[in-house]
Tab-separated table of C-alpha atoms in Angstrom:
chain	number	residue	atom	x	y	z
A	1	MET	CA	0.000	0.000	0.000
A	2	GLY	CA	1.466	3.351	-1.013
A	3	TYR	CA	1.137	6.347	1.304
A	4	ILE	CA	2.391	9.097	-1.054
A	5	GLY	CA	0.805	10.004	-4.396
A	6	ALA	CA	2.094	12.156	-7.265
A	7	HIS	CA	0.771	15.348	-5.658
A	8	GLY	CA	2.484	14.379	-2.415
A	9	VAL	CA	5.853	13.998	-4.155
A	10	THR	CA	5.553	17.521	-5.588
A	11	ALA	CA	4.574	18.904	-2.176
A	12	LEU	CA	7.509	17.166	-0.480
A	13	ARG	CA	9.972	18.854	-2.814
A	14	ARG	CA	8.752	22.340	-1.923
A	15	TYR	CA	8.050	21.758	1.773
A	16	LYS	CA	9.714	24.070	4.322
A	17	TYR	CA	9.445	23.591	8.065
A	18	SER	CA	8.105	26.473	10.170
A	19	GLY	CA	8.091	26.524	13.959
A	20	VAL	CA	8.086	29.011	16.842
A	21	ASP	CA	9.060	28.331	20.463
A	22	HIS	CA	7.979	31.033	22.942
A	23	SER	CA	9.410	29.234	25.980
A	24	TYR	CA	11.580	31.464	28.197
A	25	LEU	CA	13.292	28.395	29.647
A	26	ALA	CA	14.313	27.325	26.152
A	27	LYS	CA	15.310	30.820	25.056
A	28	TYR	CA	17.465	31.840	28.020
A	29	VAL	CA	18.689	28.520	29.450
A	30	LEU	CA	18.382	25.507	27.175
A	31	GLN	CA	18.970	27.040	23.736
A	32	PRO	CA	22.396	28.467	24.706
A	33	PHE	CA	23.314	25.063	26.158
A	34	TRP	CA	22.097	23.197	23.068
A	35	SER	CA	23.954	25.612	20.760
A	36	ARG	CA	27.202	24.750	22.531
A	37	PHE	CA	26.447	21.057	22.893
A	38	VAL	CA	25.891	20.575	19.141
A	39	ASN	CA	29.546	21.431	18.547
A	40	PHE	CA	30.516	18.134	20.195
A	41	PHE	CA	29.070	16.312	17.174
A	42	PRO	CA	31.367	16.105	14.139
A	43	LEU	CA	30.121	17.475	10.837
A	44	TRP	CA	29.967	14.006	9.289
A	45	MET	CA	27.089	13.012	11.578
A	46	PRO	CA	24.614	11.641	10.671
A	47	CYS	CA	26.861	10.419	7.821
A	48	LEU	CA	29.675	8.112	8.943
A	49	ARG	CA	32.156	6.716	6.431
A	50	LEU	CA	33.339	3.184	7.192
A	51	VAL	CA	35.626	0.735	5.402
A	52	ILE	CA	34.314	-2.808	5.619
A	53	CYS	CA	36.106	-5.620	3.785
A	54	PHE	CA	38.088	-3.063	1.767
A	55	LYS	CA	34.846	-1.375	0.702
A	56	GLU	CA	33.904	2.156	1.684
A	57	VAL	CA	30.315	2.337	2.931
A	58	LEU	CA	27.998	4.951	4.453
A	59	LEU	CA	26.414	4.444	7.859
A	60	PHE	CA	23.723	6.955	8.817
A	61	ILE	CA	23.260	7.575	12.546
A	62	PRO	CA	20.482	10.119	13.230
A	63	ILE	CA	21.003	11.879	16.544
A	64	THR	CA	17.288	11.595	17.322
A	65	LEU	CA	17.536	7.801	17.145
A	66	ILE	CA	20.388	7.809	19.655
A	67	GLY	CA	18.283	9.969	21.966
A	68	PHE	CA	15.283	7.683	21.461
A	69	MET	CA	17.323	4.700	22.624
A	70	PHE	CA	17.859	6.496	25.943
A	71	LEU	CA	14.088	6.394	26.446
A	72	VAL	CA	13.896	2.736	25.450
A	73	THR	CA	16.498	1.991	28.122
A	74	SER	CA	14.507	4.006	30.679
A	75	ALA	CA	11.287	2.135	29.836
A	76	LEU	CA	13.078	-1.224	30.161
A	77	LEU	CA	14.325	-0.242	33.617
A	78	ALA	CA	10.762	0.662	34.596
A	79	TYR	CA	9.466	-2.708	33.377
A	80	ILE	CA	12.207	-4.701	35.094
A	81	TYR	CA	12.047	-3.018	38.505
A	82	SER	CA	8.318	-2.221	38.638
A	83	PRO	CA	6.323	-4.632	36.409
A	84	GLN	CA	2.928	-3.446	37.654
A	85	LEU	CA	4.020	0.086	38.617
A	86	ASP	CA	2.956	-0.483	42.225
A	87	SER	CA	6.325	-1.106	43.890
A	88	PRO	CA	9.261	1.269	44.424
A	89	PRO	CA	12.357	0.562	42.316
A	90	PRO	CA	15.884	1.205	43.677
A	91	ARG	CA	16.655	4.893	44.017
A	92	TRP	CA	19.388	4.778	41.404
A	93	VAL	CA	16.673	3.847	38.872
A	94	HIS	CA	14.946	7.198	39.489
A	95	PHE	CA	18.221	8.998	38.895
A	96	ALA	CA	18.736	6.958	35.707
A	97	HIS	CA	15.222	7.888	34.515
A	98	GLY	CA	15.976	11.574	35.016
A	99	LEU	CA	19.385	11.466	33.348
A	100	LEU	CA	18.152	9.445	30.359
A	101	LEU	CA	15.196	11.796	29.846
A	102	PHE	CA	17.487	14.838	30.034
A	103	LEU	CA	19.774	13.253	27.422
A	104	TYR	CA	16.776	12.485	25.201
A	105	GLN	CA	15.581	16.095	25.349
A	106	THR	CA	19.095	17.335	24.583
A	107	PHE	CA	19.684	15.000	21.643
A	108	ASP	CA	16.187	15.682	20.276
A	109	ALA	CA	16.828	19.448	20.316
A	110	VAL	CA	20.381	19.167	18.976
A	111	ASP	CA	19.293	16.986	16.049
A	112	GLY	CA	17.615	19.909	14.283
A	113	LYS	CA	20.588	22.175	14.921
A	114	GLN	CA	22.945	19.553	13.500
A	115	ALA	CA	20.737	19.185	10.426
A	116	ARG	CA	20.860	22.936	9.769
A	117	ARG	CA	24.575	22.997	10.574
A	118	THR	CA	25.326	20.323	7.963
A	119	ASN	CA	22.608	21.402	5.509
A	120	SER	CA	20.984	17.975	5.790
A	121	SER	CA	17.396	18.979	6.649
A	122	SER	CA	14.621	17.115	4.846
A	123	PRO	CA	10.908	16.294	5.259
A	124	LEU	CA	11.950	12.759	6.207
A	125	GLY	CA	13.969	14.184	9.092
A	126	GLU	CA	10.932	16.047	10.420
A	127	LEU	CA	8.726	12.970	10.104
A	128	PHE	CA	11.299	10.805	11.864
A	129	ASP	CA	11.867	13.362	14.630
A	130	HIS	CA	8.180	13.910	15.427
A	131	GLY	CA	7.491	10.188	15.019
A	132	CYS	CA	10.032	9.412	17.738
A	133	ASP	CA	8.492	12.138	19.905
A	134	ALA	CA	5.042	10.529	19.545
A	135	LEU	CA	6.375	7.151	20.689
A	136	ALA	CA	8.316	8.912	23.439
A	137	CYS	CA	5.022	9.836	25.128
A	138	ALA	CA	4.456	6.195	26.084
A	139	LEU	CA	8.074	5.479	27.036
A	140	VAL	CA	8.357	8.590	29.217
A	141	ILE	CA	5.091	7.792	31.006
A	142	MET	CA	6.198	4.221	31.716
A	143	ALA	CA	9.143	5.695	33.621
A	144	VAL	CA	6.831	8.202	35.334
A	145	GLY	CA	4.600	5.334	36.463
A	146	SER	CA	7.641	3.591	37.930
A	147	THR	CA	8.726	6.699	39.841
A	148	THR	CA	5.294	7.681	41.196
A	149	MET	CA	3.919	4.131	41.663
A	150	CYS	CA	0.639	5.299	40.150
A	151	GLU	CA	-0.455	1.818	38.949
A	152	ARG	CA	-3.430	2.052	36.590
A	153	ASP	CA	-3.356	5.857	36.645
A	154	THR	CA	-0.250	5.537	34.468
A	155	PHE	CA	-2.563	5.218	31.471
A	156	TRP	CA	-4.253	8.505	32.392
A	157	PHE	CA	-0.862	10.180	32.604
A	158	TRP	CA	-0.233	8.925	29.063
A	159	VAL	CA	-3.617	10.356	27.943
A	160	ILE	CA	-2.851	13.831	29.301
A	161	SER	CA	0.558	13.751	27.595
A	162	ALA	CA	-0.877	12.545	24.296
A	163	ILE	CA	-3.705	15.118	24.098
A	164	PRO	CA	-1.445	18.218	23.843
A	165	PHE	CA	0.870	16.391	21.437
A	166	TYR	CA	-1.985	15.378	19.154
A	167	GLY	CA	-3.511	18.857	19.443
A	168	ALA	CA	-0.236	20.554	18.487
A	169	THR	CA	0.215	18.223	15.490
A	170	TRP	CA	-3.387	18.841	14.424
A	171	GLU	CA	-2.922	22.607	14.749
A	172	HIS	CA	0.353	22.446	12.793
A	173	TYR	CA	-1.473	20.628	9.995
A	174	PHE	CA	-3.881	23.537	9.527
A	175	THR	CA	-1.736	26.565	10.402
A	176	ASN	CA	1.508	25.302	8.771
A	177	THR	CA	3.463	26.546	11.794
A	178	LEU	CA	4.256	24.570	14.931
A	179	ILE	CA	3.677	27.029	17.781
A	180	LEU	CA	4.982	26.159	21.249
A	181	PRO	CA	3.568	28.480	23.949
A	182	VAL	CA	5.473	30.040	26.851
A	183	ILE	CA	4.932	26.874	28.899
A	184	ASN	CA	4.905	23.731	26.765
A	185	GLY	CA	5.417	19.992	27.042
A	186	PRO	CA	8.638	19.504	25.043
A	187	THR	CA	10.482	22.081	27.173
A	188	GLU	CA	8.967	22.795	30.597
A	189	GLY	CA	7.010	19.527	30.706
A	190	ILE	CA	10.040	17.314	30.163
A	191	ALA	CA	12.176	19.487	32.463
A	192	LEU	CA	9.555	19.084	35.204
A	193	ILE	CA	9.485	15.317	34.751
A	194	TYR	CA	13.237	14.734	34.980
A	195	THR	CA	13.387	17.129	37.951
A	196	CYS	CA	10.770	14.945	39.670
A	197	HIS	CA	12.861	11.852	38.888
A	198	PHE	CA	15.926	13.439	40.490
A	199	ILE	CA	13.952	14.544	43.569
A	200	THR	CA	12.428	11.074	43.919
A	201	ALA	CA	15.931	9.575	43.913
A	202	ILE	CA	16.453	11.572	47.131
A	203	VAL	CA	13.086	11.303	48.928
A	204	GLY	CA	11.977	7.883	47.637
A	205	ALA	CA	8.997	6.768	45.538
A	206	GLN	CA	6.764	6.322	48.610
A	207	TRP	CA	6.454	10.113	48.808
A	208	TRP	CA	4.120	10.087	45.799
A	209	ALA	CA	1.720	7.656	47.505
A	210	GLN	CA	1.163	9.933	50.526
A	211	GLN	CA	-2.056	11.849	50.980
A	212	PHE	CA	-1.787	15.290	49.424
A	213	GLY	CA	-2.992	17.076	52.579
A	214	LYS	CA	-0.418	15.370	54.823
A	215	SER	CA	2.460	15.926	52.453
A	216	ILE	CA	1.602	19.587	51.824
A	217	PRO	CA	-0.162	20.881	54.974
A	218	LEU	CA	-1.044	24.123	53.219
A	219	PHE	CA	-3.819	22.243	51.369
A	220	SER	CA	-4.967	20.075	54.278
A	221	TRP	CA	-8.160	22.145	54.667
A	222	VAL	CA	-9.291	21.567	51.054
A	223	PRO	CA	-11.950	18.809	50.921
A	224	PHE	CA	-11.376	15.795	48.659
A	225	VAL	CA	-7.961	17.060	47.500
A	226	ASN	CA	-6.338	16.537	50.911
A	227	GLU	CA	-7.202	12.814	50.915
A	228	ILE	CA	-6.033	11.739	47.461
A	229	PRO	CA	-2.468	10.546	46.727
A	230	ILE	CA	0.014	13.144	45.554
A	231	TYR	CA	0.354	11.562	42.106
A	232	ARG	CA	-3.401	11.769	41.563
A	233	ALA	CA	-3.465	15.406	42.679
A	234	VAL	CA	-0.720	16.098	40.139
A	235	LEU	CA	-2.793	14.333	37.482
A	236	TYR	CA	-5.851	16.494	38.215
A	237	LEU	CA	-3.868	19.744	38.410
A	238	MET	CA	-2.017	19.080	35.144
A	239	THR	CA	-5.298	18.282	33.416
A	240	ALA	CA	-7.076	21.393	34.697
A	241	PHE	CA	-4.303	23.953	34.331
A	242	GLY	CA	-2.174	22.483	31.550
A	243	VAL	CA	-3.904	20.080	29.184
A	244	LEU	CA	-7.367	21.621	28.849
A	245	PRO	CA	-6.201	25.238	28.314
A	246	THR	CA	-3.557	24.096	25.805
A	247	PHE	CA	-6.033	22.042	23.806
A	248	ALA	CA	-8.547	24.903	23.893
A	249	CYS	CA	-5.873	27.139	22.330
A	250	ASN	CA	-5.264	24.502	19.639
A	251	ILE	CA	-8.966	24.464	18.741
A	252	ASN	CA	-9.164	28.264	18.761
A	253	ASN	CA	-6.139	28.642	16.455
A	254	VAL	CA	-7.487	26.060	14.018
A	255	HIS	CA	-10.899	27.722	14.060
A	256	LYS	CA	-9.352	31.080	13.103
A	257	VAL	CA	-7.581	29.501	10.133
A	258	ILE	CA	-10.722	27.649	9.042
A	259	GLN	CA	-12.744	30.851	9.168
A	260	ALA	CA	-10.143	32.794	7.176
A	261	ARG	CA	-10.067	30.089	4.483
A	262	LYS	CA	-13.853	29.603	4.580
A	263	GLY	CA	-13.352	25.917	5.267
A	264	SER	CA	-15.309	23.369	7.281
A	265	MET	CA	-14.667	23.064	11.008
A	266	VAL	CA	-16.490	19.723	10.945
A	267	LEU	CA	-13.857	18.315	8.586
A	268	ALA	CA	-11.133	19.657	10.846
A	269	LEU	CA	-12.674	18.149	13.985
A	270	SER	CA	-13.142	14.814	12.203
A	271	MET	CA	-9.368	14.342	12.365
A	272	LEU	CA	-9.696	14.052	16.152
A	273	TYR	CA	-12.053	11.094	15.764
A	274	PRO	CA	-9.407	8.302	15.564
A	275	PHE	CA	-7.656	9.497	18.727
A	276	VAL	CA	-10.929	9.756	20.672
A	277	VAL	CA	-11.992	6.267	19.542
A	278	LEU	CA	-8.558	4.841	20.348
A	279	VAL	CA	-8.587	6.118	23.935
A	280	GLY	CA	-12.297	5.373	24.392
A	281	GLY	CA	-11.926	1.862	22.983
A	282	VAL	CA	-9.077	0.985	25.344
A	283	LEU	CA	-11.038	2.354	28.329
A	284	VAL	CA	-14.121	0.295	27.352
A	285	TRP	CA	-11.911	-2.774	26.968
A	286	ASP	CA	-10.470	-2.195	30.435
A	287	TYR	CA	-13.885	-1.481	31.996
A	288	LEU	CA	-15.335	-4.751	30.710
A	289	SER	CA	-12.171	-6.750	31.347
A	290	PRO	CA	-12.547	-9.453	34.024
A	291	SER	CA	-8.801	-9.248	34.745
A	292	ASP	CA	-8.455	-5.427	34.949
A	293	ILE	CA	-5.863	-5.226	32.170
A	294	ILE	CA	-4.566	-1.719	32.876
A	295	ARG	CA	-3.798	-2.573	36.508
A	296	LYS	CA	-2.335	-6.000	35.720
A	297	TYR	CA	-0.409	-5.112	32.535
A	298	PRO	CA	0.122	-1.326	32.598
A	299	HIS	CA	3.300	-1.446	30.504
A	300	LEU	CA	1.747	-3.511	27.697
A	301	VAL	CA	-1.417	-1.384	27.513
A	302	THR	CA	0.522	1.895	27.523
A	303	LEU	CA	3.107	0.726	24.975
A	304	GLY	CA	0.556	-0.868	22.623
A	305	THR	CA	-1.683	2.209	22.684
A	306	GLY	CA	1.374	4.447	22.342
A	307	LEU	CA	2.363	2.657	19.130
A	308	ALA	CA	-1.151	3.075	17.746
A	309	PHE	CA	-0.933	6.756	18.705
A	310	GLY	CA	2.423	6.992	16.929
A	311	PHE	CA	0.792	5.715	13.754
A	312	LEU	CA	-2.000	8.319	14.011
A	313	VAL	CA	0.483	11.160	14.527
A	314	GLY	CA	2.788	9.917	11.776
A	315	ARG	CA	-0.071	9.684	9.307
A	316	MET	CA	-1.191	13.227	10.125
A	317	ILE	CA	2.347	14.588	9.770
A	318	LEU	CA	2.680	12.850	6.406
A	319	ALA	CA	-0.620	14.395	5.284
A	320	HIS	CA	0.789	17.798	6.213
A	321	LEU	CA	4.098	17.204	4.427
A	322	CYS	CA	2.285	16.029	1.291
A	323	ASP	CA	-0.313	18.837	1.407
A	324	GLU	CA	-3.213	16.395	1.373
A	325	PRO	CA	-6.823	17.682	1.484
A	326	LYS	CA	-7.939	18.607	4.999
A	327	GLY	CA	-10.148	16.097	6.764
A	328	LEU	CA	-10.154	12.588	8.195
A	329	LYS	CA	-7.750	10.139	6.574
A	330	THR	CA	-9.403	6.730	6.435
A	331	SER	CA	-6.028	4.985	6.730
A	332	MET	CA	-5.688	6.504	10.217
A	333	CYS	CA	-8.512	4.220	11.338
A	334	MET	CA	-6.356	1.153	10.663
A	335	SER	CA	-4.909	1.569	14.159
A	336	LEU	CA	-8.414	0.944	15.572
A	337	LEU	CA	-9.070	-2.417	13.897
A	338	TYR	CA	-7.856	-4.615	16.744
A	339	ILE	CA	-9.846	-3.037	19.573
A	340	PRO	CA	-13.294	-4.392	18.515
A	341	LEU	CA	-11.809	-7.917	18.520
A	342	ALA	CA	-10.461	-7.390	22.036
A	343	ILE	CA	-13.825	-6.078	23.265
A	344	ALA	CA	-15.647	-8.998	21.601
A	345	ASN	CA	-13.348	-11.402	23.460
A	346	VAL	CA	-14.228	-9.672	26.736
A	347	PHE	CA	-17.939	-10.148	26.018
A	348	THR	CA	-17.397	-13.910	25.727
A	349	ALA	CA	-16.483	-13.860	29.432
A	350	ARG	CA	-20.079	-12.801	30.169
A	351	LEU	CA	-21.255	-16.050	28.555
A	352	ASN	CA	-18.622	-18.279	30.122
A	353	ASP	CA	-18.708	-17.569	33.867
A	354	GLY	CA	-16.179	-14.737	33.698
A	355	VAL	CA	-13.639	-16.634	31.592
A	356	PRO	CA	-12.977	-15.109	28.143
A	357	LEU	CA	-12.586	-17.256	25.042
A	358	VAL	CA	-8.893	-16.308	24.819
A	359	ASP	CA	-6.791	-15.368	27.826
A	360	GLU	CA	-6.485	-11.579	27.974
A	361	PHE	CA	-2.709	-11.694	28.250
A	362	TRP	CA	-2.506	-13.225	24.767
A	363	ILE	CA	-5.076	-10.762	23.439
A	364	LEU	CA	-3.022	-7.898	24.865
A	365	LEU	CA	0.176	-9.361	23.451
A	366	GLY	CA	-1.558	-9.616	20.074
A	367	TYR	CA	-2.543	-5.947	20.415
A	368	LEU	CA	1.100	-5.034	20.961
A	369	VAL	CA	2.215	-7.136	17.970
A	370	PHE	CA	-0.502	-5.594	15.771
A	371	THR	CA	0.333	-1.987	16.641
A	372	THR	CA	4.077	-2.646	16.346
A	373	SER	CA	3.633	-4.250	12.909
A	374	LEU	CA	1.362	-1.430	11.744
A	375	TYR	CA	3.807	1.244	12.851
A	376	LEU	CA	6.833	-0.525	11.353
A	377	HIS	CA	5.017	-1.033	8.043
A	378	PHE	CA	4.139	2.657	7.963
A	379	ALA	CA	7.659	3.784	8.899
A	380	ILE	CA	9.492	1.510	6.449
A	381	SER	CA	7.080	2.220	3.586
A	382	VAL	CA	7.201	5.994	4.049
A	383	ILE	CA	10.994	6.048	4.376
A	384	HIS	CA	11.287	4.126	1.118
A	385	GLU	CA	8.762	6.336	-0.682
A	386	ILE	CA	10.290	9.624	0.494
A	387	THR	CA	13.881	8.609	-0.256
A	388	THR	CA	12.816	7.442	-3.705
A	389	ALA	CA	10.792	10.596	-4.387
A	390	LEU	CA	13.485	13.029	-3.240
A	391	GLY	CA	16.491	11.015	-4.375
A	392	ILE	CA	18.081	11.109	-0.920
A	393	TYR	CA	19.556	8.554	1.405
A	394	CYS	CA	17.770	7.608	4.621
A	395	PHE	CA	18.175	10.207	7.422
A	396	SER	CA	20.270	12.479	5.202
A	397	SER	CA	19.809	14.878	2.309
A	398	ALA	CA	22.761	13.275	0.539
A	399	LYS	CA	21.927	12.934	-3.138
A	400	ILE	CA	22.144	9.547	-4.821
A	401	GLN	CA	23.984	9.764	-8.137
A	402	TYR	CA	25.802	7.399	-10.514
A	403	ASP	CA	29.271	7.693	-12.021
A	404	ASP	CA	30.347	6.927	-15.588
A	405	CYS	CA	30.609	3.204	-14.764
A	406	ASN	CA	27.045	3.176	-13.415
A	407	ASN	CA	28.298	2.678	-9.847
A	408	MET	CA	26.181	4.316	-7.147
A	409	CYS	CA	27.829	7.438	-5.709
A	410	ILE	CA	26.572	9.697	-2.967
A	411	GLN	CA	26.988	13.458	-2.743
A	412	VAL	CA	27.249	14.166	0.975
A	413	SER	CA	25.897	17.643	1.636
A	414	SER	CA	27.771	18.189	4.901
A	415	THR	CA	31.216	17.900	3.299
A	416	GLY	CA	30.537	18.051	-0.436
A	417	ASN	CA	32.698	14.960	-0.963
A	418	ARG	CA	31.642	12.475	-3.600
A	419	PHE	CA	32.632	8.854	-3.176
A	420	THR	CA	31.540	5.366	-4.178
A	421	PRO	CA	30.149	3.278	-1.277
A	422	PHE	CA	31.021	0.040	-3.048
A	423	VAL	CA	34.331	0.332	-4.893
A	424	PRO	CA	34.336	-1.638	-8.190
A	425	LEU	CA	37.230	-3.954	-8.978
A	426	GLU	CA	37.605	-2.442	-12.391
A	427	CYS	CA	35.972	0.162	-14.591
């Protein structure tokens, strides 16, 4: 199945990224640090020349991918030391979570600077970068669940991280500019999370399970709030003062653009449908589940849904890059195909004394395999189509050319050197 048509190829060739970050933390603290840190990377990255078996080859190492592997390591630590996110891991694990997240943020920010520094920016780079960020939502929250011991509420933390991300991507699709407000998730949000990891390494994970009123006496007089755990109070506060206002701004900005272009707001809102159904479907599955899947397998549910979310975001970004007509993309609904099967299996438990037709662990594992396969198919297919359309190599704007002997040569934009990856014996 092809994802990019002839019109999309033309749009890719003229696409230019536009983004604005109004964060004061980024402007006065992090940007100066990132501008210095990027100088540690040599100009040949992401292009590395190697000689293997007397043949000169190119190895492309995108900085974003290196940063993404830090998050994978963090998520693995969370799974190993807190399988159900209800027990405190060793304190060094909290410190590792914070350090790995800080490194991810740094590498993710430096990747764009390195691309501009080496003149290797491309639409594929943007798609890959934001695609990793979409998957990062799930991996970051798995570590957060380990640190705060929030059990099944881990999924809700993922929801409130995914809503602003999806809203920003949706807004970018219509306004053609990615606008990050003064306080935003990629900057202040991530900084807050790794600060919490570092603090937890000192005070211990049990602090998050205390009642909010006892931990912070200032709020002990407030009814309801003083009795809930600290992590749940944080969840409610972030939703009320962070997520909802941010998403309201996304809708308002899109509405202004729709009005100016005399378009249909219904078509614009229809692009939110797959995300709403995805979250709603998983919650219905969990509600009907006889084994309480989110409490018993929080990592699998969060990761599987995070991969489906990554597909939705990636498909929307591709639609933006290819200047596709505004409105719901039916292929986005492919990520929803498995959930009705899972819910149907849960209903069989009602007819069989609480025992489903297939054990829910295997259904959940199948969900993870399905979403992983769907995302990998999308990623591999789009990488192949974009590199073919633009005549570039993966993760680089290096141009693929051929010499007089019809041997493949690559023009590396960062150095301007032209060489043959596979040296012929004779010409």
